[in-house]
PDB file of C-alpha atoms and ligand atoms in Angstrom:
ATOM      1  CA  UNK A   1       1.685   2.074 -21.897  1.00  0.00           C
ATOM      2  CA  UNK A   2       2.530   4.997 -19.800  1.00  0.00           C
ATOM      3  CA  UNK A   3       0.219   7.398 -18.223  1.00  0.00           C
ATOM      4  CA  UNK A   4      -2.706   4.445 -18.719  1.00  0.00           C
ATOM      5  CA  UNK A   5      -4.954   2.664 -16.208  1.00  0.00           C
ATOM      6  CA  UNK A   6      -5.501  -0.798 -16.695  1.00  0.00           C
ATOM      7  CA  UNK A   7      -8.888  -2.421 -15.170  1.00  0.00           C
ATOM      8  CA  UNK A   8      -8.938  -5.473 -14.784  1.00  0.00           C
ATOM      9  CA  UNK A   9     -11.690  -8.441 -12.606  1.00  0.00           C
ATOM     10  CA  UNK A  10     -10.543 -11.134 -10.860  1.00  0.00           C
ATOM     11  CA  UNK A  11      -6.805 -11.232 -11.624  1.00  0.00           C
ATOM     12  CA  UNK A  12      -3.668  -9.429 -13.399  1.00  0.00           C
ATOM     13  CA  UNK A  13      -3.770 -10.540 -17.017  1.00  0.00           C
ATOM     14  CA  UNK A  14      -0.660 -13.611 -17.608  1.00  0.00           C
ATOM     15  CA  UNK A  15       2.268 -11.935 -18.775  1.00  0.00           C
ATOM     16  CA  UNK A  16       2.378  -8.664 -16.937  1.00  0.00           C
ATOM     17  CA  UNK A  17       6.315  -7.783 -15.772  1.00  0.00           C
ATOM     18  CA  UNK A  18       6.492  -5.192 -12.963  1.00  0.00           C
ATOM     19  CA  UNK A  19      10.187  -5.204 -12.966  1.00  0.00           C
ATOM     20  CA  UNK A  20      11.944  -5.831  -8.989  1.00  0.00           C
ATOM     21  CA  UNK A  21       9.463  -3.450  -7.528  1.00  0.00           C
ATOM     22  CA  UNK A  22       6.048  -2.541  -7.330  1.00  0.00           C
ATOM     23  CA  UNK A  23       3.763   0.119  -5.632  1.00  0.00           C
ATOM     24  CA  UNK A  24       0.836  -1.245  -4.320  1.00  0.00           C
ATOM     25  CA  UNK A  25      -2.136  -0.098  -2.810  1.00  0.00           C
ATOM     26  CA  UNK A  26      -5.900  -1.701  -2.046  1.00  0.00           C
ATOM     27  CA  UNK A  27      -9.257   0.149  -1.251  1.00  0.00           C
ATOM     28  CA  UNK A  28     -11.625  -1.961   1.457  1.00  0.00           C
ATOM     29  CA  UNK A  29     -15.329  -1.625   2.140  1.00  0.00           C
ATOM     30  CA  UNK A  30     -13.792   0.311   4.983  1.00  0.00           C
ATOM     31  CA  UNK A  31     -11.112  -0.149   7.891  1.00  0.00           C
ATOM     32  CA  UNK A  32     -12.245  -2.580   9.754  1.00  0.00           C
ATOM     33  CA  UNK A  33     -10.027  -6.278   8.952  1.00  0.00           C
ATOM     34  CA  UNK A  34     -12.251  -8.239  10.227  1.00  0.00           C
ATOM     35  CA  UNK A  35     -15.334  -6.970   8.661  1.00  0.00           C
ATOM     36  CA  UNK A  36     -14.629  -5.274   5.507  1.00  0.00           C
ATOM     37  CA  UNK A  37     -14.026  -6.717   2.941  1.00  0.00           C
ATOM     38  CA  UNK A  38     -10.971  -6.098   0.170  1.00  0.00           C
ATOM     39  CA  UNK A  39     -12.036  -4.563  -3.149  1.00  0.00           C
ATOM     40  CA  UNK A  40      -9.269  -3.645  -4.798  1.00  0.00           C
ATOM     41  CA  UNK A  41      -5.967  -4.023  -5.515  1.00  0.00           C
ATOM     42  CA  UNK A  42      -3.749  -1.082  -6.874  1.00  0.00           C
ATOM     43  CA  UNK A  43      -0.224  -1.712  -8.925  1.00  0.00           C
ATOM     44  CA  UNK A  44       2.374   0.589 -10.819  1.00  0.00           C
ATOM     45  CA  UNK A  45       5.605  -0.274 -11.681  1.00  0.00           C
ATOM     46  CA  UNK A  46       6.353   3.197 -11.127  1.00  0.00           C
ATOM     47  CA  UNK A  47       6.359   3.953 -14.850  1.00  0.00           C
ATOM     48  CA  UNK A  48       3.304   6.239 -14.710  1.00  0.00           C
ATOM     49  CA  UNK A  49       0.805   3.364 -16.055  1.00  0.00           C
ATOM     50  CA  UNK A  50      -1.152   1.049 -12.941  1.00  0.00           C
ATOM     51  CA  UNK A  51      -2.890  -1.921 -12.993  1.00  0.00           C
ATOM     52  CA  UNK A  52      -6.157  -2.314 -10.920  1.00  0.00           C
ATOM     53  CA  UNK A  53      -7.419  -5.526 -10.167  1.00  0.00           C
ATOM     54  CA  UNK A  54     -11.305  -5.343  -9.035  1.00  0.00           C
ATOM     55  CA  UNK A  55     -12.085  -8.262  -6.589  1.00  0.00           C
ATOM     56  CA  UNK A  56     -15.662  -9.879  -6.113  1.00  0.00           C
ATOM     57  CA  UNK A  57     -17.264 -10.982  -2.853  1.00  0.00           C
ATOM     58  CA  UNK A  58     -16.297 -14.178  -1.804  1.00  0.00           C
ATOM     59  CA  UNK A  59     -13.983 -14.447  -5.710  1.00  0.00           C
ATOM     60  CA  UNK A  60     -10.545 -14.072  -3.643  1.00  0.00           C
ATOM     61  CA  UNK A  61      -8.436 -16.851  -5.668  1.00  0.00           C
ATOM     62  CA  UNK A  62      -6.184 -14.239  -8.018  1.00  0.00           C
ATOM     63  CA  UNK A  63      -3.007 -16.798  -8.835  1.00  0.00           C
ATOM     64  CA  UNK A  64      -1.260 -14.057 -10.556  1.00  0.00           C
ATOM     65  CA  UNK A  65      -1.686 -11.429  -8.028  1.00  0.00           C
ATOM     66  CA  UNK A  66      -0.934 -13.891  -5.059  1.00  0.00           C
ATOM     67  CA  UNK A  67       2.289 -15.010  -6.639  1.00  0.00           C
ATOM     68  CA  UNK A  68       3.913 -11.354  -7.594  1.00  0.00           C
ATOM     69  CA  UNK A  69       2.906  -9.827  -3.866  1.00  0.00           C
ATOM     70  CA  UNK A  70       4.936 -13.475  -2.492  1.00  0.00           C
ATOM     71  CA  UNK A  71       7.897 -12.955  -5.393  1.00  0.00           C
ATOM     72  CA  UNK A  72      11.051 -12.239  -3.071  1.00  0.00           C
ATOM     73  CA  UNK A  73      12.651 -10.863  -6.112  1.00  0.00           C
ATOM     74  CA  UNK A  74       9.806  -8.060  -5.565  1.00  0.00           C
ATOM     75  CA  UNK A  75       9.656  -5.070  -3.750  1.00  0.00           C
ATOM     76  CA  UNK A  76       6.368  -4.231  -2.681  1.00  0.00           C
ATOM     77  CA  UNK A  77       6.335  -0.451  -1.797  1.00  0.00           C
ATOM     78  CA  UNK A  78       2.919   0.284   0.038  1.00  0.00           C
ATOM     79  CA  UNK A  79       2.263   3.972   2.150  1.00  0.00           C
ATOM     80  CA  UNK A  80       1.317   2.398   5.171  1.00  0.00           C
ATOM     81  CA  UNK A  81       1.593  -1.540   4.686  1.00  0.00           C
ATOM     82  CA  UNK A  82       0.488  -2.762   7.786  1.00  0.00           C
ATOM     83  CA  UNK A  83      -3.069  -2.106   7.356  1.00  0.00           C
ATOM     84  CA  UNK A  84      -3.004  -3.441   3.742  1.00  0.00           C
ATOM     85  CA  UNK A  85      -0.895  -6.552   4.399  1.00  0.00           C
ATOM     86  CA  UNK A  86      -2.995  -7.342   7.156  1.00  0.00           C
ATOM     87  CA  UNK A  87      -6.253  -6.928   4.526  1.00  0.00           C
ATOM     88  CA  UNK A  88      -4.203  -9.695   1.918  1.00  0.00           C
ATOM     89  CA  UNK A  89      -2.933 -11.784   4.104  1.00  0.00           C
ATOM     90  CA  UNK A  90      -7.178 -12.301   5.496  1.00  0.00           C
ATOM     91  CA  UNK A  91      -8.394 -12.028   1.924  1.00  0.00           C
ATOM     92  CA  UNK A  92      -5.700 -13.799  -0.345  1.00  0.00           C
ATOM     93  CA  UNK A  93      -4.209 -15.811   2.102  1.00  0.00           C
ATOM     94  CA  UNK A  94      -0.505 -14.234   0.999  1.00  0.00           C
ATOM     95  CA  UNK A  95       2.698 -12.958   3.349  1.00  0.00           C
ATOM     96  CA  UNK A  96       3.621 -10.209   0.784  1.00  0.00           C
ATOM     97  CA  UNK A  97       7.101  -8.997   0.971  1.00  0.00           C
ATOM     98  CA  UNK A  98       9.215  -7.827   0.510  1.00  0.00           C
ATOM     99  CA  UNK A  99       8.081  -4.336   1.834  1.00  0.00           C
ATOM    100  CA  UNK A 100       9.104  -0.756   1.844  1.00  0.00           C
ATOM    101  CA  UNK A 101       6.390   1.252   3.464  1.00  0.00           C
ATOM    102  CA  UNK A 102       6.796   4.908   2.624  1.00  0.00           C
ATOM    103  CA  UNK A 103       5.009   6.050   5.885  1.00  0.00           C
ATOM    104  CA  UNK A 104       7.485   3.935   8.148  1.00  0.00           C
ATOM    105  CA  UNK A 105      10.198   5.482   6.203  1.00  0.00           C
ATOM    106  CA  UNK A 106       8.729   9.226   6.535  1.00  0.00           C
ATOM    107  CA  UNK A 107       8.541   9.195  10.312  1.00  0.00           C
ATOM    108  CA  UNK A 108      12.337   7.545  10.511  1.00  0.00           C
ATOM    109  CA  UNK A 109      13.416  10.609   8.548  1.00  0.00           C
ATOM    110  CA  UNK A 110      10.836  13.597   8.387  1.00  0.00           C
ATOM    111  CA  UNK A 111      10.869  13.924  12.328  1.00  0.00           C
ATOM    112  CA  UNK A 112      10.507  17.926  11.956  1.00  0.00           C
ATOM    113  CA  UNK A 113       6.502  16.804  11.229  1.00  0.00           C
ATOM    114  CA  UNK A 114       3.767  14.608  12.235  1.00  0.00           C
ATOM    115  CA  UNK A 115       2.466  14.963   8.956  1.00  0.00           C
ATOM    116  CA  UNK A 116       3.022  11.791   7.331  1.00  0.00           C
ATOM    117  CA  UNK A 117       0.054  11.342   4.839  1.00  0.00           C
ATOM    118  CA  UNK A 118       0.987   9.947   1.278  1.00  0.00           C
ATOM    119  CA  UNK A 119      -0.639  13.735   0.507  1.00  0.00           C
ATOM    120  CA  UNK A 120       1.779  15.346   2.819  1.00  0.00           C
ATOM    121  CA  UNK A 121       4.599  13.000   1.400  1.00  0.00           C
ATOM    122  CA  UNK A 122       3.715  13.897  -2.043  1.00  0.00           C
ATOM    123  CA  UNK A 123       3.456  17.711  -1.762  1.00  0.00           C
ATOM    124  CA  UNK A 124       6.704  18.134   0.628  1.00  0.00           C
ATOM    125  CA  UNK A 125       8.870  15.545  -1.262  1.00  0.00           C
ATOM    126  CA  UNK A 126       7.377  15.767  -4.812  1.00  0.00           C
ATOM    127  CA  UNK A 127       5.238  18.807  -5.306  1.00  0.00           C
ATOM    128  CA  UNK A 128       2.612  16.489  -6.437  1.00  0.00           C
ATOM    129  CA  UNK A 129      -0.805  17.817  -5.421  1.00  0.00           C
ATOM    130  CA  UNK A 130      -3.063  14.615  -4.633  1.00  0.00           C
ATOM    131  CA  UNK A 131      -6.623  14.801  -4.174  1.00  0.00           C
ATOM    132  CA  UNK A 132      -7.955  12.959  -1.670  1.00  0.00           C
ATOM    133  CA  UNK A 133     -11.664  13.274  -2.993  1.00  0.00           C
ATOM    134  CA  UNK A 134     -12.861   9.520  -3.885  1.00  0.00           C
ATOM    135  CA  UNK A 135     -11.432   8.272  -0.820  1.00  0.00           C
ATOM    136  CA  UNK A 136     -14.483   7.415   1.599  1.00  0.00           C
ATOM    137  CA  UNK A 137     -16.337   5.729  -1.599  1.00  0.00           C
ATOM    138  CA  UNK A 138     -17.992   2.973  -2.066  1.00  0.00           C
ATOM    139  CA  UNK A 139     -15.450   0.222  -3.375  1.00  0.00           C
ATOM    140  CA  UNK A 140     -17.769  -2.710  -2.973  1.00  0.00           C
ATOM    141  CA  UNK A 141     -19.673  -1.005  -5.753  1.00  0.00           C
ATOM    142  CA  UNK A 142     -20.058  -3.665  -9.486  1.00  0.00           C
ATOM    143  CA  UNK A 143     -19.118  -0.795 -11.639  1.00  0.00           C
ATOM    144  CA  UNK A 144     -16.589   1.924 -10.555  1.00  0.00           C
ATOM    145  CA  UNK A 145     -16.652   5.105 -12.141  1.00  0.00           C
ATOM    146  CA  UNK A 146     -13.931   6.733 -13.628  1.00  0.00           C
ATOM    147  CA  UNK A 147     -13.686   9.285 -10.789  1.00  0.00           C
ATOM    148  CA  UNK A 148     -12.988   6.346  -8.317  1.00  0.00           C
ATOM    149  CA  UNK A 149     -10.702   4.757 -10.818  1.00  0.00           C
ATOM    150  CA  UNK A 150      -8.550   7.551 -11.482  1.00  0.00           C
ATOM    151  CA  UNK A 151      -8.357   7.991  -7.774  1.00  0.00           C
ATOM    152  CA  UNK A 152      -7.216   4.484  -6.952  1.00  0.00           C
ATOM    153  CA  UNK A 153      -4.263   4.726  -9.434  1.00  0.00           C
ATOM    154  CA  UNK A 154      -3.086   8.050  -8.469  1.00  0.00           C
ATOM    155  CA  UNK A 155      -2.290   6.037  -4.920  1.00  0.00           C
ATOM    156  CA  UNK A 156       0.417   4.026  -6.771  1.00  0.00           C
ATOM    157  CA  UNK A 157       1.925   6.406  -9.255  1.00  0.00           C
ATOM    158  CA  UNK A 158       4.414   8.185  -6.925  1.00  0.00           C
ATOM    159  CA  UNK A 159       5.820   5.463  -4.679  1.00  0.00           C
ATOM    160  CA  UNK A 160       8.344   4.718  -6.488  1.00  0.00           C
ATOM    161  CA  UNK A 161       9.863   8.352  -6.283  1.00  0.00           C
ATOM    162  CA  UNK A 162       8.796   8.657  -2.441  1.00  0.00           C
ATOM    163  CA  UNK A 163      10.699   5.357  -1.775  1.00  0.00           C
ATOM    164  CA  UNK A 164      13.701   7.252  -4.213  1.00  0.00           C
ATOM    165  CA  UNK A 165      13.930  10.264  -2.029  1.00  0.00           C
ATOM    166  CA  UNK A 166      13.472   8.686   1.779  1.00  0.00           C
ATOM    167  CA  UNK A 167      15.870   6.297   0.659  1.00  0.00           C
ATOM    168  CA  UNK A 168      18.259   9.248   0.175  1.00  0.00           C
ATOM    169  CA  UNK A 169      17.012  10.615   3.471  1.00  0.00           C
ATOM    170  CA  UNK A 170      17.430   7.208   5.255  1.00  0.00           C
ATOM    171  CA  UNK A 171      21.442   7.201   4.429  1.00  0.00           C
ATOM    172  CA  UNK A 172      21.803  10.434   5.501  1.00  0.00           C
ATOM    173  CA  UNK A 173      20.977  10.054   8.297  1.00  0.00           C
ATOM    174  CA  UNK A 174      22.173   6.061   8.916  1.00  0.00           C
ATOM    175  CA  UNK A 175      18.567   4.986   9.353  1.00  0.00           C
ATOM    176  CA  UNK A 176      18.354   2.427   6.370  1.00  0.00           C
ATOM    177  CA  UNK A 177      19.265  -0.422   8.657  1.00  0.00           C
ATOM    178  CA  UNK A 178      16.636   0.344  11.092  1.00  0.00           C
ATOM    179  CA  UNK A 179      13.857   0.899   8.250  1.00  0.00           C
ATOM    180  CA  UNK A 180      14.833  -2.587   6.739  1.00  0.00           C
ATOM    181  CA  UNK A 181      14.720  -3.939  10.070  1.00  0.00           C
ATOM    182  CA  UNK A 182      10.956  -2.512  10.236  1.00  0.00           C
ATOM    183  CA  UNK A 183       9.773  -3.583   7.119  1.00  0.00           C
ATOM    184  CA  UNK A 184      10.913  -7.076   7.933  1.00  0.00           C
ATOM    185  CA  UNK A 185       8.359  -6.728  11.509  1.00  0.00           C
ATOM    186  CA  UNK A 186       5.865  -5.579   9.354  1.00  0.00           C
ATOM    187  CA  UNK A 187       4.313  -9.305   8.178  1.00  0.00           C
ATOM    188  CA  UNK A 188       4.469  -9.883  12.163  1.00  0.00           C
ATOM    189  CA  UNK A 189       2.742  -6.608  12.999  1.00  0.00           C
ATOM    190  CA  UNK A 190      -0.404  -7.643  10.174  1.00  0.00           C
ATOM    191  CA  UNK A 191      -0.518 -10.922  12.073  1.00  0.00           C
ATOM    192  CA  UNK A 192      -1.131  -9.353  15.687  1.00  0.00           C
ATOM    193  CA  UNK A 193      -3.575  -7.160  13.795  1.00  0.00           C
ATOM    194  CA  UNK A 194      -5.292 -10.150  12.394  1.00  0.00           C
ATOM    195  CA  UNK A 195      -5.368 -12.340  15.491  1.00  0.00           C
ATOM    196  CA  UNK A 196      -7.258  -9.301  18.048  1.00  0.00           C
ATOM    197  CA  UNK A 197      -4.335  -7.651  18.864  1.00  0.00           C
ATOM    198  CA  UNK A 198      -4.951  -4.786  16.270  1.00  0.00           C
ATOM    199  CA  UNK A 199      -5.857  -2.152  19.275  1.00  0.00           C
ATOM    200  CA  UNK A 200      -2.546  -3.577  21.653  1.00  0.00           C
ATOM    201  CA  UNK A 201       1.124  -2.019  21.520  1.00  0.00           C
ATOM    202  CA  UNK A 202       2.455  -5.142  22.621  1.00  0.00           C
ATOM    203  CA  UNK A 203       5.826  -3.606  23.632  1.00  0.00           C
ATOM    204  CA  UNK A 204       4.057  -1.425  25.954  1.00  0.00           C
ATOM    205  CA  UNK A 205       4.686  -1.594  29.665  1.00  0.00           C
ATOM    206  CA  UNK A 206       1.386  -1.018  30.660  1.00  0.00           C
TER     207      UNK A 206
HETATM  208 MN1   MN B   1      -5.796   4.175  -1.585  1.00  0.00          MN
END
């Protein structure tokens, strides 16, 4: 099953095993968490092959899905998870965790760049050249072409090898602690985003 894109509406089929992590990713009607609504929802257990589960207006139920992005026995490894937690935690009602978020991770470690894109992450780290060309699409759309598809998975085929090498990078330099500590902040910092404090650092003075 490697190397394949799985499509799926509504939910993850029963049965599916994604191991003790998965990469996920979602694609919204835009970035906006109060208006725009979630379309779909990206998995890969890092094995090349990902799973995309289409959502419907309004058709936000998804047992399966729900229950893997609550398993504690499963990483979740977004690149920046604190806008999509934020979007399925309002959408699917679910605290996922736990989290490694790949862009957290980058700026603990890659502090010789502001550059902290997943494209960025994947060319520096990986010498993977994404292509960022389905990105502002329309997600809301019934039928998604293969373009947009092929676009969403390629999201959550290398997270799993980021998370590999800034882990490496995080020991080196003795930031693991603080990264784990972040991740852990993150279901608190999708709250505040949720409740209007989105635009507030709330550990600013002034
Ligand atoms: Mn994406």
């Amino acid at each position: 099953m490697s190397g394949e894109i799985h499509h799926y509406h509504g939910d993850l089929p029963d049965g599916l095993d994604f191991g003790d992590s998965v990469a996920v990713d979602t694609e919204t009607m835009g970035l906006n968490l109060q208006r725009d609504r979630l379309c779909l929802v990206q998995l890969s257990a890092g094995d090349g092959s990902a799973h995309l589960v289409q959502l419907a207006a309004e058709a936000y139920q998804a047992p399966r899905l729900k229950a893997l992005l609550a398993d504690p026995g499963v990483v979740k490894i977004f690149h920046y998870a604190r806008f999509d937690v934020a979007m399925l935690r309002h959408h699917l009602g679910v605290d996922c965790g736990p989290l490694f978020c790949t862009k957290i991770a980058s700026r603990l470690v890659r502090t010789y760049t502001d550059r902290h894109g997943l494209k960025d992450l994947c060319r520096e780290l990986l010498g993977i050249e994404l292509s960022k060309q389905q990105q502002s699409s329309d997600w809301g759309a019934a039928t998604l072409s293969p373009q947009q598809l092929e676009y969403a998975a390629s999201d959550v085929l290398h997270l799993h090898n980021l998370k590999s090498r800034l882990e490496e990078m995080l020991v080196r330099l003795g930031r693991a602690e603080l990264a784990a500590r972040l991740f852990a902040f993150l279901s608190t910092r999708a709250e505040l985003d949720l409740a209007g404090w989105n635009d507030v650092d709330i550990f600013a003075h002034s």
